[in-house]
Short mmCIF file of C-alpha atoms in Angstrom, two decimals:
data_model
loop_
_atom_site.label_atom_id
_atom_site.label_comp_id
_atom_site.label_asym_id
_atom_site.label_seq_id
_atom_site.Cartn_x
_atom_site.Cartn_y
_atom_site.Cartn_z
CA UNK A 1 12.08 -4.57 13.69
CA UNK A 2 10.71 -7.94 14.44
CA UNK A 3 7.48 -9.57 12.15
CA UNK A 4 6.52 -11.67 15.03
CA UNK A 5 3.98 -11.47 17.44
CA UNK A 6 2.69 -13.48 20.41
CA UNK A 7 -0.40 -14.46 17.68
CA UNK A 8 2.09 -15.08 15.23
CA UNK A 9 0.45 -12.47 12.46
CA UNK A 10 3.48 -11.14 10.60
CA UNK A 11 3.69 -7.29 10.77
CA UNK A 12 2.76 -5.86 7.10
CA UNK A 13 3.09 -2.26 7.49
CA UNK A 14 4.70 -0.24 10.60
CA UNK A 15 4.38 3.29 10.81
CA UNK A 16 6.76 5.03 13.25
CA UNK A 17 6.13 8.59 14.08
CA UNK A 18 4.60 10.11 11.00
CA UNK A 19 5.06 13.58 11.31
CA UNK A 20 3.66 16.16 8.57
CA UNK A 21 4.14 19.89 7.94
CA UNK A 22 2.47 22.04 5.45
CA UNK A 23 4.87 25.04 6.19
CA UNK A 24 3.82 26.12 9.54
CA UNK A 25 1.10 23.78 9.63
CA UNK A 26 2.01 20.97 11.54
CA UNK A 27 -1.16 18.55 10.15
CA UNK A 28 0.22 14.90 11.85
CA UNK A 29 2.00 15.29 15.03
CA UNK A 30 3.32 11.86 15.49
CA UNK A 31 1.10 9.11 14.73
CA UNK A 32 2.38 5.72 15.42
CA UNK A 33 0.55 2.41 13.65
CA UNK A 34 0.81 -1.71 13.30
CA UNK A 35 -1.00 -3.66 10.62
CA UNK A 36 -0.74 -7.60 11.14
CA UNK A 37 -1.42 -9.88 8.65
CA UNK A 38 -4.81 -9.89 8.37
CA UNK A 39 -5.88 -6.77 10.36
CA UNK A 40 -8.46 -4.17 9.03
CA UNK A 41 -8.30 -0.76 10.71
CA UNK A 42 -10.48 1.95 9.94
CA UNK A 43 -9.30 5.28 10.87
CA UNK A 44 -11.88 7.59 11.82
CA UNK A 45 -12.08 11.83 12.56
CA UNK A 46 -13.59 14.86 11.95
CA UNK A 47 -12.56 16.92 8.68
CA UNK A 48 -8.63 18.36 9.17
CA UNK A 49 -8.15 15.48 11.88
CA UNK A 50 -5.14 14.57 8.62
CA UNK A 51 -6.87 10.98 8.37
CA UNK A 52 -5.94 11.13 4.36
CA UNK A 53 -2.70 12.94 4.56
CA UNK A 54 -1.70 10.22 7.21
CA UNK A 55 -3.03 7.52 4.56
CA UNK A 56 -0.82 9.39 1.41
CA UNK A 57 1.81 9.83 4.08
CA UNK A 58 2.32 5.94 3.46
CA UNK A 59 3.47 5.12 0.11
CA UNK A 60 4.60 9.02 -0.19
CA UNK A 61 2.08 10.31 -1.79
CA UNK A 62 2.49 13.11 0.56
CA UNK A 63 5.90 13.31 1.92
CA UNK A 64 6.32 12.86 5.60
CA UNK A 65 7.97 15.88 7.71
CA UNK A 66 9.67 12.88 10.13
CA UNK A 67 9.07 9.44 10.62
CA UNK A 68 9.68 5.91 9.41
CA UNK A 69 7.80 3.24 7.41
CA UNK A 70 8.56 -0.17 7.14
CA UNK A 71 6.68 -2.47 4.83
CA UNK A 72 7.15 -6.14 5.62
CA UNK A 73 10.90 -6.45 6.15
CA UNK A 74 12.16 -3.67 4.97
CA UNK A 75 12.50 0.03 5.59
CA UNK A 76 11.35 2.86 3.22
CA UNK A 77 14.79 4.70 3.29
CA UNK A 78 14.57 8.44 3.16
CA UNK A 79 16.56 11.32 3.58
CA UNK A 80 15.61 15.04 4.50
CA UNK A 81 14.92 17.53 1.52
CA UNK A 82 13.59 20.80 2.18
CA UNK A 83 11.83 19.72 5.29
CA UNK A 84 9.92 16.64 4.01
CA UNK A 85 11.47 13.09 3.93
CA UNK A 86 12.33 11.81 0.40
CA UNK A 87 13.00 8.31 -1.00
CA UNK A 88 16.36 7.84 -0.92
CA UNK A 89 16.00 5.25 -3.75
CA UNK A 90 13.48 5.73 -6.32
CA UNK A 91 13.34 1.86 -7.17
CA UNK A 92 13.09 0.95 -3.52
CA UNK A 93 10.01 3.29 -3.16
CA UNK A 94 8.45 1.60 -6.47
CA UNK A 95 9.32 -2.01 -4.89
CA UNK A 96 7.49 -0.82 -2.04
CA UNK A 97 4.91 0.99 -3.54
CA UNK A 98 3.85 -2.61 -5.65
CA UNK A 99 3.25 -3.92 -2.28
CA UNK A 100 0.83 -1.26 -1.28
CA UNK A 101 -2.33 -0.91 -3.26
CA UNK A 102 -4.17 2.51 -2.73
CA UNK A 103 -8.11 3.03 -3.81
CA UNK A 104 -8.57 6.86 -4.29
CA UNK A 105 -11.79 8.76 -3.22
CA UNK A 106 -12.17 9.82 -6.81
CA UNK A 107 -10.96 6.59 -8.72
CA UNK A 108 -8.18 8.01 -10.16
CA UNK A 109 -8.95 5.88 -13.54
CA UNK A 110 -6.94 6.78 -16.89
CA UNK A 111 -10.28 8.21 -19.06
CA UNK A 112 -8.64 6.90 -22.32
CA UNK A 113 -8.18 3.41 -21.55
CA UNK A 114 -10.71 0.57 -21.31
CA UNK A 115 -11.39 -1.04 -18.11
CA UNK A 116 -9.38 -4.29 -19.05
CA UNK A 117 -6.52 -1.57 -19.75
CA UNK A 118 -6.50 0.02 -16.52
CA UNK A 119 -6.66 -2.49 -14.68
CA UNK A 120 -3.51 -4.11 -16.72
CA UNK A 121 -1.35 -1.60 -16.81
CA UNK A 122 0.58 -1.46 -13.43
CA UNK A 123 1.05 -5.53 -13.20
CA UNK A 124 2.41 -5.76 -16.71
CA UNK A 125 4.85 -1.99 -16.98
CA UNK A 126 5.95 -2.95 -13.40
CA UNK A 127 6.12 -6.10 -12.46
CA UNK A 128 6.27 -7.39 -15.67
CA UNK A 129 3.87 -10.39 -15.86
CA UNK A 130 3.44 -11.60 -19.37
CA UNK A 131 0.70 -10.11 -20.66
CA UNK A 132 -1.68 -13.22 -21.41
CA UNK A 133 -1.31 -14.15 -17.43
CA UNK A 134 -2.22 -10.61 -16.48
CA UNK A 135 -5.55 -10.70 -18.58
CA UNK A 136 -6.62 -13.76 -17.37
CA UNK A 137 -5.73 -12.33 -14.31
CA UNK A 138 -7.53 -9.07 -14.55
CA UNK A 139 -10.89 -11.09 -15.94
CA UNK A 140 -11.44 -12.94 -12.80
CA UNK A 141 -10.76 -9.61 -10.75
CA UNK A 142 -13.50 -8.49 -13.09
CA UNK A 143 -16.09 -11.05 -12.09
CA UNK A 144 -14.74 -10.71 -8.67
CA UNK A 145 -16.16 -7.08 -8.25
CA UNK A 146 -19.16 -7.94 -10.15
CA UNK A 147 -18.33 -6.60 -13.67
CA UNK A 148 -16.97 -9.02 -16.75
CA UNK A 149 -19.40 -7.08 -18.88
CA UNK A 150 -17.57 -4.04 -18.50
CA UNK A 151 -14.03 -5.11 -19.43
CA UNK A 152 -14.01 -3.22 -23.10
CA UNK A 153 -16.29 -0.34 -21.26
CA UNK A 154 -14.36 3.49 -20.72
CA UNK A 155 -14.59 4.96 -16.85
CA UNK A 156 -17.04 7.90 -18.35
CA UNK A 157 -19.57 4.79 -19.07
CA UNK A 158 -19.45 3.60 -15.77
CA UNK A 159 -21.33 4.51 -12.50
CA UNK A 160 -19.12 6.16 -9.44
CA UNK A 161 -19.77 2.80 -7.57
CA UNK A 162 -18.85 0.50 -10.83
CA UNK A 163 -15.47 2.88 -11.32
CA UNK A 164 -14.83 2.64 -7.74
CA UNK A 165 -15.21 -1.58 -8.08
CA UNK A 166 -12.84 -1.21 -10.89
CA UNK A 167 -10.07 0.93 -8.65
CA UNK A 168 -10.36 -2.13 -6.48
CA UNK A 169 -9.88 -5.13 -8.89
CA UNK A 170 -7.18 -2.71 -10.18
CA UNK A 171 -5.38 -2.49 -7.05
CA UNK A 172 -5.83 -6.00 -6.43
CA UNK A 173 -3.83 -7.14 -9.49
CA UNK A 174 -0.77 -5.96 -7.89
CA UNK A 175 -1.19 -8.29 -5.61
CA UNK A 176 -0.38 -5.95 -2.78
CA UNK A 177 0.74 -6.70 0.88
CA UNK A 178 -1.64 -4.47 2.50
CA UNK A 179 -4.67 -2.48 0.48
CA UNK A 180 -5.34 1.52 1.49
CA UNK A 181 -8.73 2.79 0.98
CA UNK A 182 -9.06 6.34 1.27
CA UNK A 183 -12.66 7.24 1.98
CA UNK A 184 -13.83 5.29 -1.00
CA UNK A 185 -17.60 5.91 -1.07
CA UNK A 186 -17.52 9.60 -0.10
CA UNK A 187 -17.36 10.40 -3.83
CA UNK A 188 -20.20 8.17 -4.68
CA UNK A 189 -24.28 8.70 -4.70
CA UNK A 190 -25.92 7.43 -1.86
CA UNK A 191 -27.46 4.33 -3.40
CA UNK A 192 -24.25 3.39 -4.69
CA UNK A 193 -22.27 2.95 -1.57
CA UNK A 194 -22.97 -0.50 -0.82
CA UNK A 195 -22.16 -2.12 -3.62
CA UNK A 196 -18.64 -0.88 -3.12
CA UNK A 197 -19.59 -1.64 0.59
CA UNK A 198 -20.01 -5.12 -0.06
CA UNK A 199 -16.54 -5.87 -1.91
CA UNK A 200 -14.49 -4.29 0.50
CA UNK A 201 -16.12 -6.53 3.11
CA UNK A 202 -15.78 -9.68 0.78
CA UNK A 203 -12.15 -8.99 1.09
CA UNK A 204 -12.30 -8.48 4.44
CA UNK A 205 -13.40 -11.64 5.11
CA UNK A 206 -10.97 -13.03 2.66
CA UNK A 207 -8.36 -12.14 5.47
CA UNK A 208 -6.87 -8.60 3.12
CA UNK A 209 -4.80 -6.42 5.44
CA UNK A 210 -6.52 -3.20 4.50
CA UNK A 211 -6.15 0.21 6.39
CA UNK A 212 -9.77 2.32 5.58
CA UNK A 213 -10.34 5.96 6.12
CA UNK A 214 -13.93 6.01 6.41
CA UNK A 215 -16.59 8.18 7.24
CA UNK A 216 -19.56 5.49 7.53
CA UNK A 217 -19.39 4.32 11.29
CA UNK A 218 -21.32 1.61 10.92
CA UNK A 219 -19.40 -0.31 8.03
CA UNK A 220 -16.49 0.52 10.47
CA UNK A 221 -17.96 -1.04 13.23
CA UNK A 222 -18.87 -4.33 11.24
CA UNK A 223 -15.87 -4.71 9.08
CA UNK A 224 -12.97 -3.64 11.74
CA UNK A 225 -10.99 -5.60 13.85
CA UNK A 226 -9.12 -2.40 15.03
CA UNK A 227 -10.96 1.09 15.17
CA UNK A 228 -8.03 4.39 14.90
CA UNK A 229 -9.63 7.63 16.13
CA UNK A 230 -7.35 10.96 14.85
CA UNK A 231 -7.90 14.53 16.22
CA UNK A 232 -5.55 16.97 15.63
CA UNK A 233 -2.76 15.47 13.86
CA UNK A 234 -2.66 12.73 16.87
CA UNK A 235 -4.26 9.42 18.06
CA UNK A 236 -6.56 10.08 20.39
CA UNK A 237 -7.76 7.09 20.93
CA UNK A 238 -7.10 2.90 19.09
CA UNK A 239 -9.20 -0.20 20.10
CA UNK A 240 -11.57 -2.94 19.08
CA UNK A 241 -14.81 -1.43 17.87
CA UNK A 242 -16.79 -2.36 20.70
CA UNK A 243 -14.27 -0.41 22.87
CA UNK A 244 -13.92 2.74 20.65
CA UNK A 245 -17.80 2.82 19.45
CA UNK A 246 -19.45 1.37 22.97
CA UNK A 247 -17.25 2.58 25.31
CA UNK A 248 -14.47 5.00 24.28
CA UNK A 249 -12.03 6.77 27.27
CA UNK A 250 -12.10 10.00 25.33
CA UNK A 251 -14.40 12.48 25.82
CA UNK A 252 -13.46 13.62 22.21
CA UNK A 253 -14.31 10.45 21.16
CA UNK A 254 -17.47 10.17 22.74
CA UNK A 255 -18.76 13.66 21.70
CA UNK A 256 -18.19 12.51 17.80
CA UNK A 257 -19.74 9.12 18.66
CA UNK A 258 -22.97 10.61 19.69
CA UNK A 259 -22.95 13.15 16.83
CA UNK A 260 -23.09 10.69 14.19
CA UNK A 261 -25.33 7.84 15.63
#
């Protein structure tokens, strides 16, 4: 696999026929994807379209039925067990997995720790940055998102938009290649969804490679530079956002363009 391109963006993450089975479900029936350096591509669908499973499919969170996944220069190396796709080396897939931050719908925060603790956990157990380095670290994340007052605070004394904000800076402290966001405001009140809005975009503009399963079309339209439109376990259609939102070839497509305008 080559990290070149004619623009010169390295290739962060490449996705190679993700296949996914749950028994005789086939949910993902070959999807195919490129992230460059730099790229933000929201992925877009109607419930069951396997949007999230293709996102968990990534970092094995769910594990493919067939496929490969290359992050950077290397290859996630897996082997067939019981008709899913295993790591074949548990410390390659926690190499790989460093390089790969994921923001969960529901936060995923650990209840008994403070904020500062969550968010130091991962960069100290695993990549083992001295400790002082990774709280300095974690207290400009902090005032990054728009929350140094909260650092001693527990998740249950948080809003859904301030945890979310704080799944963020905690992915961010891992410094990770490429940043998944599985539909990250879904889970959160109404007037809440812009402030997380608003730091995913800050990062966008900051030039994060970020891969976003979204339902809110028109933060995908403004914050894309690639628009991925699943149906049925497939691609149905992949373009800039003025192609897929103003002027997409499917009929699909259009149909679920004019239902949610």
């Amino acid at each position: 696999m080559t990290t070149q391109t004619t623009t010169d963006r390295p290739i962060v993450l490449d996705l190679q026929d993700i296949h996914k089975n749950f028994g005789s479900l086939e949910v993902l029936k070959g999807v195919s994807l490129t992230a460059h350096d730099g790229d933000v591509i929201s992925i877009l669908g109607s419930s069951g379209s396997g949007k999230s499973t293709f996102l968990r499919c990534i970092n094995l969170l769910e594990k493919p039925s067939q496929g490969r996944i290359f992050v950077g220069d290397d290859e996630l190396l897996l082997t067939p067990k019981k008709g899913e796709l295993v790591a074949k080396n548990p410390k390659q897939l926690e190499k790989l997995r460093s390089k790969i931050g994921f923001v969960f719908q529901n936060f995923n925060l650990w209840p008994h720790k403070t904020i500062l603790q969550n968010i130091i956990e991962a960069p100290t157990q695993v990549l083992k940055i001295p400790k002082a380095e990774v709280i300095a670290q974690a207290e400009r994340l902090l005032a990054k998102v728009g929350l140094s007052d909260k650092k001693d605070a527990y998740p249950d004394n948080l809003s859904g938009g301030q945890r979310q904000r704080v799944a963020i800076a905690r992915a961010l402290a891992m410094n990770p290649q490429v940043i998944l966001f599985d539909e990250p405001t879904s889970a959160l009140d109404p007037e809440l969804v812009n402030e997380v809005l608003a730091v995913i975009k800050e990062l966008a503009d900051e030039g994060r490679t970020m891969l976003i399963v979204t339902h809110d079309m028109r933060f995908a339209k403004e914050v894309s530079n690639t628009v991925v439109f699943l149906h049925q376990g497939r691609i149905e259609e992949m373009g800039s956002p003025s192609e897929v939102f103003d002027n997409p070839k499917s009929e699909r497509v259009r149909e679920f363009m004019a239902s949610h305008r």
